[in-house]
mmCIF file of N, CA, C and O in Angstrom:
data_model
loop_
_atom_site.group_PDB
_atom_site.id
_atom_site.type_symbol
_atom_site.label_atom_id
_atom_site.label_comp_id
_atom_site.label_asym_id
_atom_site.label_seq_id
_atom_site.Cartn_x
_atom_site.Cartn_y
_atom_site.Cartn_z
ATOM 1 N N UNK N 100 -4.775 3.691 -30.048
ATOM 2 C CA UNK N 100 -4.168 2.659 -29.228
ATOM 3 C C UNK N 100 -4.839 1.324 -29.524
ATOM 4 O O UNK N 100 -6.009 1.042 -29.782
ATOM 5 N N UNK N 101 -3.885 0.692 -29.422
ATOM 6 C CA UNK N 101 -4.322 -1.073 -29.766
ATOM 7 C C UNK N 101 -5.261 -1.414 -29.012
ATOM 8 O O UNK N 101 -5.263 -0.860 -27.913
ATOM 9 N N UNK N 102 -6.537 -2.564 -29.342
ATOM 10 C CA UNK N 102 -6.800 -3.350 -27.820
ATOM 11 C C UNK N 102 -6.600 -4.630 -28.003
ATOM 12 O O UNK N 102 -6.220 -5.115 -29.069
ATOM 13 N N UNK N 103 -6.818 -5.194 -27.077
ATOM 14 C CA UNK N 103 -6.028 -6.463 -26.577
ATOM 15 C C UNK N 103 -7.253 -7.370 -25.751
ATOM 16 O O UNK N 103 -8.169 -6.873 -25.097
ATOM 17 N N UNK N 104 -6.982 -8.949 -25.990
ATOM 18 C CA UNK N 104 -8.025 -9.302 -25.362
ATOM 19 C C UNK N 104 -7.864 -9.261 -23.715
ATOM 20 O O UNK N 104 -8.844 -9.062 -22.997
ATOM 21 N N UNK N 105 -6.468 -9.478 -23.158
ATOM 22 C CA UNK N 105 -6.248 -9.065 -22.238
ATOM 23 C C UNK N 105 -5.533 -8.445 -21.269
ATOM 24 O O UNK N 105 -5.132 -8.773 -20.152
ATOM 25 N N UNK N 106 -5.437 -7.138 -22.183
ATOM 26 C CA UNK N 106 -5.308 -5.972 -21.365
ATOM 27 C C UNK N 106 -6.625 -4.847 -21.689
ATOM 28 O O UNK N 106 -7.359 -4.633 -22.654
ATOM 29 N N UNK N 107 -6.472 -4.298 -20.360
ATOM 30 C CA UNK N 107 -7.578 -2.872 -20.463
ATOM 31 C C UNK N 107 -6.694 -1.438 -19.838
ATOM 32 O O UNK N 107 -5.471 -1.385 -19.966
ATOM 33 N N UNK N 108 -7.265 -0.616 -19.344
ATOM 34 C CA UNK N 108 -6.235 0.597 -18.373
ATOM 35 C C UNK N 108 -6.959 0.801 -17.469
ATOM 36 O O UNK N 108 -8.171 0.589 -17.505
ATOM 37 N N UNK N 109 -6.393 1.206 -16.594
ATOM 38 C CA UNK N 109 -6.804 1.485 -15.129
ATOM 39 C C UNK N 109 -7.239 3.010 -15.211
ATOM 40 O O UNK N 109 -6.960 3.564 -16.274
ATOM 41 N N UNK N 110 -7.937 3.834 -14.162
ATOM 42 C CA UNK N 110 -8.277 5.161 -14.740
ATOM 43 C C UNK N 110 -7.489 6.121 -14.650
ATOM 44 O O UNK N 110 -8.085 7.198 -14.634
ATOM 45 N N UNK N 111 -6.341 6.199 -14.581
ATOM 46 C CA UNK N 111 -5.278 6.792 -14.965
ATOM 47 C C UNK N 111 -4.561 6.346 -16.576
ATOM 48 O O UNK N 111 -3.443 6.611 -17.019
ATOM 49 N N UNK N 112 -5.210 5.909 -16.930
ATOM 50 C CA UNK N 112 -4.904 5.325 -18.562
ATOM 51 C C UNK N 112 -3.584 4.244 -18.517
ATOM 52 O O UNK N 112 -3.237 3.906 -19.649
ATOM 53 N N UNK N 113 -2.913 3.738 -17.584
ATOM 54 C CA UNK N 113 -2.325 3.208 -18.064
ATOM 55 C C UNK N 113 -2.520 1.609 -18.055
ATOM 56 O O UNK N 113 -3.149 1.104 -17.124
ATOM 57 N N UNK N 114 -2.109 0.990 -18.848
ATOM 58 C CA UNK N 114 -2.341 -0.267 -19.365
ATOM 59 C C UNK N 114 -2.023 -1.546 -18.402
ATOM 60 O O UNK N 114 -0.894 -1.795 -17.978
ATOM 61 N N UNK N 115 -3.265 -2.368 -18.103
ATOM 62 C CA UNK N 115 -2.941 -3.604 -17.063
ATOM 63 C C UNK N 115 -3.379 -4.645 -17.421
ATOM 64 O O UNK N 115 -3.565 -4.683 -18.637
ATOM 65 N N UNK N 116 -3.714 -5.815 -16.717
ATOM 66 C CA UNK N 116 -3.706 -7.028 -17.689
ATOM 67 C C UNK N 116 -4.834 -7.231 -16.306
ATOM 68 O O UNK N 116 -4.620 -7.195 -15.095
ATOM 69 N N UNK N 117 -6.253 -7.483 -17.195
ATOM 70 C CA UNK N 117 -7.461 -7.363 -17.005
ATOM 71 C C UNK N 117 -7.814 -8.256 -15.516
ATOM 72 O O UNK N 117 -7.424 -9.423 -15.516
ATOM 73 N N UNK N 118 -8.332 -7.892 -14.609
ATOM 74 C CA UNK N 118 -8.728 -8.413 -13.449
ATOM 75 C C UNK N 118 -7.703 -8.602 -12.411
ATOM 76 O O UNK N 118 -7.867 -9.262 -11.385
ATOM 77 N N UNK N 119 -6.460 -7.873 -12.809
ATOM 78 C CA UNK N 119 -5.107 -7.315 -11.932
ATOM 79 C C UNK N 119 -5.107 -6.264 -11.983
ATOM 80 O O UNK N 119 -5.797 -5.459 -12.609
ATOM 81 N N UNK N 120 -4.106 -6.150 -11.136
ATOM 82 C CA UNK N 120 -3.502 -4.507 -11.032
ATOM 83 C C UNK N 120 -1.719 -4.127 -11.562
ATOM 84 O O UNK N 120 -0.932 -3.189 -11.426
ATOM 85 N N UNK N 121 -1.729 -5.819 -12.372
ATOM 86 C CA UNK N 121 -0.691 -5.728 -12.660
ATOM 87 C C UNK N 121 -0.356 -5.014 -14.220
ATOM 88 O O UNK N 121 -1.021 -5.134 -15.249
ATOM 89 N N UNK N 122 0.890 -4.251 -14.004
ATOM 90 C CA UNK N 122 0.548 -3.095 -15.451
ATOM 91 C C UNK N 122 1.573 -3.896 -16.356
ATOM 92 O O UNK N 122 2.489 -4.610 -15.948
ATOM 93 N N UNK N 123 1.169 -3.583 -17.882
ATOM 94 C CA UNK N 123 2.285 -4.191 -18.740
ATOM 95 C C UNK N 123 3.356 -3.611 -18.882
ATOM 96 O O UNK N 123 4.075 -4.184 -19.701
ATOM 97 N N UNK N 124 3.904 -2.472 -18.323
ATOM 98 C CA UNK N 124 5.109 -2.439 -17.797
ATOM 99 C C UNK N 124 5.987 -3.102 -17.072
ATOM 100 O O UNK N 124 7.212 -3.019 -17.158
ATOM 101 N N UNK N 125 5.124 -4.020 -16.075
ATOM 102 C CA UNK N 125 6.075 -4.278 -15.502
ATOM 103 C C UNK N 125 6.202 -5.687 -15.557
ATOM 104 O O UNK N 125 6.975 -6.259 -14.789
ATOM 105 N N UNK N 126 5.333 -6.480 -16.618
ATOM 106 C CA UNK N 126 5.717 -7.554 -17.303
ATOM 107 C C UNK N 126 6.799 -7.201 -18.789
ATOM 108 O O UNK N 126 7.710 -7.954 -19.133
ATOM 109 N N UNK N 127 6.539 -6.284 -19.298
ATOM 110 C CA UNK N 127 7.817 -5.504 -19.765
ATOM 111 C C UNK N 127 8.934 -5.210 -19.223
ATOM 112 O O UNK N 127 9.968 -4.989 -19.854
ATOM 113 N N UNK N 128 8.836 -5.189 -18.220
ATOM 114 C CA UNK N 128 10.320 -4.795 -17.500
ATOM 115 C C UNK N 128 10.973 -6.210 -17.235
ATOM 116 O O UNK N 128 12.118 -6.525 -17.559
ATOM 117 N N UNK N 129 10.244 -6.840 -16.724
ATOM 118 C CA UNK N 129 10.329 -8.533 -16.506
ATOM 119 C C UNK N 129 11.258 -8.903 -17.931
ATOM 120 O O UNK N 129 12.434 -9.262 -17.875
ATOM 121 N N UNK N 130 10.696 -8.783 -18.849
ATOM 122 C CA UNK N 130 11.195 -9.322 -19.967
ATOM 123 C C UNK N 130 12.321 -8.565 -20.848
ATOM 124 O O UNK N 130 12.772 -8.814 -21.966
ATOM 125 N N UNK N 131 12.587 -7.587 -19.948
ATOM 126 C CA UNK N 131 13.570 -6.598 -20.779
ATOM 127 C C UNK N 131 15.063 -7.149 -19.815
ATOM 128 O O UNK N 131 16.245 -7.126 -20.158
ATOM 129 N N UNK N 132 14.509 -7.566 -18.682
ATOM 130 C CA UNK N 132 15.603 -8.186 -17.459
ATOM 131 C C UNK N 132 15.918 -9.202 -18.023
ATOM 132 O O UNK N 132 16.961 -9.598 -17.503
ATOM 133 N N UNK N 133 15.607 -9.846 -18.791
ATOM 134 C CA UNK N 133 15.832 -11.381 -19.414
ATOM 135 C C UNK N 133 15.357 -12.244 -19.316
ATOM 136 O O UNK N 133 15.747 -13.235 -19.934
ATOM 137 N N UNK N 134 14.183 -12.284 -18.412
ATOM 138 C CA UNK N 134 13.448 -13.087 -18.388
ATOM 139 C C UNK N 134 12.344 -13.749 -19.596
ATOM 140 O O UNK N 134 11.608 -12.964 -20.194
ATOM 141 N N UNK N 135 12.302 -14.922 -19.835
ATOM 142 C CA UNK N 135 11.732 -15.642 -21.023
ATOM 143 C C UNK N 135 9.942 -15.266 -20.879
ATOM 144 O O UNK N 135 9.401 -14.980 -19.811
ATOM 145 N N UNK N 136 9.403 -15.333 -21.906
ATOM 146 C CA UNK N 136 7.436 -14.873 -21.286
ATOM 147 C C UNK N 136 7.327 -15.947 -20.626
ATOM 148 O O UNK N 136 6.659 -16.021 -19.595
ATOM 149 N N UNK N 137 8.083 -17.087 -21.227
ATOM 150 C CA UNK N 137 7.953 -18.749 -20.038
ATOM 151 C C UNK N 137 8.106 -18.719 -18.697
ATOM 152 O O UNK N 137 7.627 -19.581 -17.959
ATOM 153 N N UNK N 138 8.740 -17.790 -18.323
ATOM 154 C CA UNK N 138 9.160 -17.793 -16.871
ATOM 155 C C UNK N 138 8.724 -16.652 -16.182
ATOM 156 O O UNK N 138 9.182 -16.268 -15.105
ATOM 157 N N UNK N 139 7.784 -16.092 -16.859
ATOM 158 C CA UNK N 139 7.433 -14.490 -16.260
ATOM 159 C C UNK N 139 6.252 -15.251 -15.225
ATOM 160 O O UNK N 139 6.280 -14.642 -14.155
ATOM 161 N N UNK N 140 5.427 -16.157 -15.190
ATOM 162 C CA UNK N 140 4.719 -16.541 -14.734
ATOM 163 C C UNK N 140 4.868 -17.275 -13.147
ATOM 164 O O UNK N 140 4.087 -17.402 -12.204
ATOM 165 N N UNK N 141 6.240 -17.660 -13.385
ATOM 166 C CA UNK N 141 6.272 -18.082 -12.461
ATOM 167 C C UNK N 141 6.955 -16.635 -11.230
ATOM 168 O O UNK N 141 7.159 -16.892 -10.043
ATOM 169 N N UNK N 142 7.175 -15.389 -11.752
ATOM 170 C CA UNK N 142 7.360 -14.608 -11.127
ATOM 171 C C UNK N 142 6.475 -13.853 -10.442
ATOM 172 O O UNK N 142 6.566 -13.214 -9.394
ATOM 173 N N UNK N 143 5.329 -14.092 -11.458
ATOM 174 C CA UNK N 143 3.852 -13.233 -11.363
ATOM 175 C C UNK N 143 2.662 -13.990 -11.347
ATOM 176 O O UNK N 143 1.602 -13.700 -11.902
ATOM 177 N N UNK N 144 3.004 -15.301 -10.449
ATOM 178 C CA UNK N 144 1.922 -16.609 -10.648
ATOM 179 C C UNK N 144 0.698 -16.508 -11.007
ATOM 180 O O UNK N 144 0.069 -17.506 -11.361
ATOM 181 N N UNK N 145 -0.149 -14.593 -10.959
ATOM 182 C CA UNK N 145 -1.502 -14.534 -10.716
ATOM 183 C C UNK N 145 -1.878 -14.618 -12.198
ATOM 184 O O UNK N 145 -3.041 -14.576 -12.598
ATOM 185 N N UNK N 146 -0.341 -14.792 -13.313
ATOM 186 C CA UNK N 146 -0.611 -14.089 -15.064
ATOM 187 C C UNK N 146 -0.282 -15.938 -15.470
ATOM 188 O O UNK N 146 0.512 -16.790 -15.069
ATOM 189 N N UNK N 147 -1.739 -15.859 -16.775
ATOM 190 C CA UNK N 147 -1.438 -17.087 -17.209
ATOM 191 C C UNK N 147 0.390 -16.567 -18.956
ATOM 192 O O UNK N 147 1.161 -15.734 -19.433
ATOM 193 N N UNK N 148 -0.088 -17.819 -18.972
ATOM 194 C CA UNK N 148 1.415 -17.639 -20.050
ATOM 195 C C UNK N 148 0.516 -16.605 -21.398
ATOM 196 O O UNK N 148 1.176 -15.854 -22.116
ATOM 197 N N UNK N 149 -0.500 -16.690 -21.502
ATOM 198 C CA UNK N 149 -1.467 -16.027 -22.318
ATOM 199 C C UNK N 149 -1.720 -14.992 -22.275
ATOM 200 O O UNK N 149 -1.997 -14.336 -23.279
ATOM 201 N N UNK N 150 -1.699 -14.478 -20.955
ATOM 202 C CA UNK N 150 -1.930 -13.037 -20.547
ATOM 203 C C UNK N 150 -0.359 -12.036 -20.599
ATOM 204 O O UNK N 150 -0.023 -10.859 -20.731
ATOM 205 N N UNK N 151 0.367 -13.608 -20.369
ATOM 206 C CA UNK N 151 2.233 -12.775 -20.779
ATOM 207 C C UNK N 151 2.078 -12.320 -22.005
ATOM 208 O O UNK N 151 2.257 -11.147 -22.334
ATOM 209 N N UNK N 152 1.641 -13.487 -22.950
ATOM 210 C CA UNK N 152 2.145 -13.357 -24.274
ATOM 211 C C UNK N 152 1.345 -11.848 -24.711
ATOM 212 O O UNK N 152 1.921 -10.797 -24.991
ATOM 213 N N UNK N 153 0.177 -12.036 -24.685
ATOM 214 C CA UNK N 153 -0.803 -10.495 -25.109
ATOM 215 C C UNK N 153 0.081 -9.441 -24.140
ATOM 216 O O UNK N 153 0.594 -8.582 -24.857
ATOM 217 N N UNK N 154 0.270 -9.335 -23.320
ATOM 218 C CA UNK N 154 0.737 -7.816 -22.801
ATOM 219 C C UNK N 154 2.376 -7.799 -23.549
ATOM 220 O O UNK N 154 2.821 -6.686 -23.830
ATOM 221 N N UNK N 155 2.911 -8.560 -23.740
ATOM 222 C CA UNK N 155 4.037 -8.711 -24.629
ATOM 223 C C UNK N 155 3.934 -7.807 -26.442
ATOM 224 O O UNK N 155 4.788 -7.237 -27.121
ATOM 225 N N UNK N 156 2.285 -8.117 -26.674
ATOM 226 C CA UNK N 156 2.574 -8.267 -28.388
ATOM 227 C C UNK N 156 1.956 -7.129 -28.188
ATOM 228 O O UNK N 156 2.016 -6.409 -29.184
ATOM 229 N N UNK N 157 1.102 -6.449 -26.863
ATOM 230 C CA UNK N 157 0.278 -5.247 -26.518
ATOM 231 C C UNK N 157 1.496 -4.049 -26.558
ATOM 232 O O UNK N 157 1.536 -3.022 -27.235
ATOM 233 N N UNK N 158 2.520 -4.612 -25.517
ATOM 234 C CA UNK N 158 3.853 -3.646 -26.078
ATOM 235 C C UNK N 158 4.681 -3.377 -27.643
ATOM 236 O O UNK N 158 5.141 -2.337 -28.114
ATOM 237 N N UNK N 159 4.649 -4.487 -28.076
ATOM 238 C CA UNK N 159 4.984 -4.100 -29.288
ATOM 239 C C UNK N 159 4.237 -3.163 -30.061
ATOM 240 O O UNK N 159 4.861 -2.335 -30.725
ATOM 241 N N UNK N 160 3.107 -3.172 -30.071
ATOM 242 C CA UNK N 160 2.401 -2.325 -30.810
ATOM 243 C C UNK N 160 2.025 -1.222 -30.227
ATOM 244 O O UNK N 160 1.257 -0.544 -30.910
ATOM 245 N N UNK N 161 2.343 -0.735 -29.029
ATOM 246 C CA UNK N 161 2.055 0.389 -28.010
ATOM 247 C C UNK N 161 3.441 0.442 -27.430
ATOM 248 O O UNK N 161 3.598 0.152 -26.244
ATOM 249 N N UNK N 162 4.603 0.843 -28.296
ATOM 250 C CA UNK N 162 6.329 1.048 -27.601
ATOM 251 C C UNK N 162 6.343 2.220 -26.950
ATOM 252 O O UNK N 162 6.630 2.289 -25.755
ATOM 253 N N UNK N 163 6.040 3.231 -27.665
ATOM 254 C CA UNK N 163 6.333 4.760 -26.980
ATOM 255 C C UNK N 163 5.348 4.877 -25.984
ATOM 256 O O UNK N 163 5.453 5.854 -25.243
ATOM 257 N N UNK N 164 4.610 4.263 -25.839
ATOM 258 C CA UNK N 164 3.564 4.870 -24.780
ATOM 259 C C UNK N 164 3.996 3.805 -23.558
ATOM 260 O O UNK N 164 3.899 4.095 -22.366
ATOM 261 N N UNK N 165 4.405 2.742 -23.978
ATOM 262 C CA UNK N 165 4.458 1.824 -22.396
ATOM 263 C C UNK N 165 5.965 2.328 -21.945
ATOM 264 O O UNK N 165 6.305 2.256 -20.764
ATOM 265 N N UNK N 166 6.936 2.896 -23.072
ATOM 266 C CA UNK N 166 8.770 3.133 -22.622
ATOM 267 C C UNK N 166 8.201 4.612 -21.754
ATOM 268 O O UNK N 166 8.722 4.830 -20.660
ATOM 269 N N UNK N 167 7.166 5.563 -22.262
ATOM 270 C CA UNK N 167 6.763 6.698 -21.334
ATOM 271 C C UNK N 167 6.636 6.108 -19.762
ATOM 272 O O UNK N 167 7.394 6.303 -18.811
ATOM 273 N N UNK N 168 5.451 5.349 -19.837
ATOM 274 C CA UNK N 168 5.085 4.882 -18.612
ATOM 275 C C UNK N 168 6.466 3.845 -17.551
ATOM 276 O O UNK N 168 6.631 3.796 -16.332
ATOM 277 N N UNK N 169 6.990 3.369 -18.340
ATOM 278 C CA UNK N 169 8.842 2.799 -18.050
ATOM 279 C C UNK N 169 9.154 4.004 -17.156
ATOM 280 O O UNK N 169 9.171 4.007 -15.925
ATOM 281 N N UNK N 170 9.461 5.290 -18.195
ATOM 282 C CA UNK N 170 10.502 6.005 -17.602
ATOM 283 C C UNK N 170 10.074 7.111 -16.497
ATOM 284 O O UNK N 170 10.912 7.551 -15.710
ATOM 285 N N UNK N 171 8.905 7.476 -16.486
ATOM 286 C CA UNK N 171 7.432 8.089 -15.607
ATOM 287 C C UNK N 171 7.593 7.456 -14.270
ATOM 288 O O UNK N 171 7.459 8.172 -13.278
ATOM 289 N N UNK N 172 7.936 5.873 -14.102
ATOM 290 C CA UNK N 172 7.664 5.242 -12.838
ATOM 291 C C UNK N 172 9.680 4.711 -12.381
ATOM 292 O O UNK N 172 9.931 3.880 -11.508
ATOM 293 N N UNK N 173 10.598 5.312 -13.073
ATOM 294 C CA UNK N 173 11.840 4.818 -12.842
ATOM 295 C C UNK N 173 12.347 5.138 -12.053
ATOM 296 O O UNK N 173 12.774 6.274 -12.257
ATOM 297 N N UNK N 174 12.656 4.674 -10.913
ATOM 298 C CA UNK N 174 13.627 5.130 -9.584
ATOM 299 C C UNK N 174 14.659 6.296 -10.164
ATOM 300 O O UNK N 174 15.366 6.121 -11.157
ATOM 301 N N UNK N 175 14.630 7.414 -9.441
ATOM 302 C CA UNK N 175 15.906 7.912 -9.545
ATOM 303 C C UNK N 175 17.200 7.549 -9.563
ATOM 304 O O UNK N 175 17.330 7.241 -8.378
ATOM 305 N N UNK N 176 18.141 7.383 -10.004
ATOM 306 C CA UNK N 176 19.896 7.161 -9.728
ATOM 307 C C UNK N 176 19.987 6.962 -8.335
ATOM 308 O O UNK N 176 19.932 5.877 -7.756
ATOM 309 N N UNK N 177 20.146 8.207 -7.778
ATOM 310 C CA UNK N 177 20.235 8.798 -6.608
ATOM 311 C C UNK N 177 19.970 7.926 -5.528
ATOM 312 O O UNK N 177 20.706 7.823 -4.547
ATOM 313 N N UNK N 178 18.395 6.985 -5.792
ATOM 314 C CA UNK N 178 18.151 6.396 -4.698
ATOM 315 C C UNK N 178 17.973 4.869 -4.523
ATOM 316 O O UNK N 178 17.396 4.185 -3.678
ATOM 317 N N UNK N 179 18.492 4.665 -5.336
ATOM 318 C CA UNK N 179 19.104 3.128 -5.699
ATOM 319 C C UNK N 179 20.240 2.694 -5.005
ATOM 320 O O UNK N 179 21.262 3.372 -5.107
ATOM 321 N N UNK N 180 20.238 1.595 -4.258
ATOM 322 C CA UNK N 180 21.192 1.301 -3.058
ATOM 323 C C UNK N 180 22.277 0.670 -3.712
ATOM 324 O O UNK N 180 22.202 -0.369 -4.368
ATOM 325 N N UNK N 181 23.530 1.510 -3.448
ATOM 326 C CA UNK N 181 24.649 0.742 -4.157
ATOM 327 C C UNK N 181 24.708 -0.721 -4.504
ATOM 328 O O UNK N 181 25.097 -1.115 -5.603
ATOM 329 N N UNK N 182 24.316 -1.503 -3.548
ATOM 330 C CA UNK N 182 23.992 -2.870 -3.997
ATOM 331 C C UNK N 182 23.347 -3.462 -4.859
ATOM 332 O O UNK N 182 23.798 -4.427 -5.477
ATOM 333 N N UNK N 183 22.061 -2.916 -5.050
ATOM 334 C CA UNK N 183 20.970 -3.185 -6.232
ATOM 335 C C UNK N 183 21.738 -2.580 -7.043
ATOM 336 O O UNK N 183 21.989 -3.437 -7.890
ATOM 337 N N UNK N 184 22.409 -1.404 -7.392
ATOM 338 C CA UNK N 184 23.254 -0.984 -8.371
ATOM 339 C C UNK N 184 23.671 -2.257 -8.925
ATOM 340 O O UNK N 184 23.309 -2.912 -9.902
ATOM 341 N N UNK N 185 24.785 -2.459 -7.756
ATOM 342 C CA UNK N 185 25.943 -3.888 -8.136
ATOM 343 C C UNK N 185 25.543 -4.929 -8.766
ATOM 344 O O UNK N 185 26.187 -5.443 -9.680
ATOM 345 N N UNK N 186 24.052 -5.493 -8.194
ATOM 346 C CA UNK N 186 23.739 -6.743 -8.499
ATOM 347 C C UNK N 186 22.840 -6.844 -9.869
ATOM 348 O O UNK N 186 22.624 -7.883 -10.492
ATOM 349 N N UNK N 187 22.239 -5.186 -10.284
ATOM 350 C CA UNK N 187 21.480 -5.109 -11.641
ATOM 351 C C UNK N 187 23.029 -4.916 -12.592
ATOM 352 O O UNK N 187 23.035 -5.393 -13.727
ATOM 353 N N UNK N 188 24.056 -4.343 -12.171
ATOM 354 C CA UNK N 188 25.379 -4.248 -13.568
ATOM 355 C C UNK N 188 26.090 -5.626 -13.390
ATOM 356 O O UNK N 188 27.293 -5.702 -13.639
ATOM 357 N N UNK N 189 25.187 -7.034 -12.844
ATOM 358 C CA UNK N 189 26.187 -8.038 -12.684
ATOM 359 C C UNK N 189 25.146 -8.943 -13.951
ATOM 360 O O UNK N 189 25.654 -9.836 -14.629
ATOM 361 N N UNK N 190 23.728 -8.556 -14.102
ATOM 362 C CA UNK N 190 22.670 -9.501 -15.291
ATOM 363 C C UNK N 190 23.338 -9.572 -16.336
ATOM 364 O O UNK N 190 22.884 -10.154 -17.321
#
């Protein structure tokens, strides 16, 4: 596995962006929604644009292991409120 200047893993191994608890998944997910790394910050004010960009290039080079951790933490179908349905098939 890659390292990164800033990301490390939490002790469950999975990958966060150092002195958060925020995981690069879910600045991955951020950016898979469409969001620009420019604007991830202002979603996640506590991440500089630097810490986007590394957990960004940290995924590229760690795909199968962060799409595991993606699909490991994915809401069921089932329990997704028709609305959030509606309003994620409207992006």
């Amino acid at each position: 596995t890659s390292t990164s200047r800033y990301v490390t893993r939490k002790s469950t191994g999975e990958p966060i962006i150092i002195g958060t608890n925020t995981s690069v998944r879910a600045i991955v997910g951020l950016w898979r929604l469409g969001t620009s790394p420019e604007e991830i910050p202002n979603c996640l004010p506590h991440l500089t644009l630097a810490q986007v960009f590394d957990a960004l290039s940290f995924y590229q080079d760690n795909q199968a292991e962060i799409n595991e951790y993606i699909d490991r933490n994915r809401v069921p179908e089932h329990l997704i409120h028709p609305a959030v349905k509606a309003a994620i098939q409207n992006l």
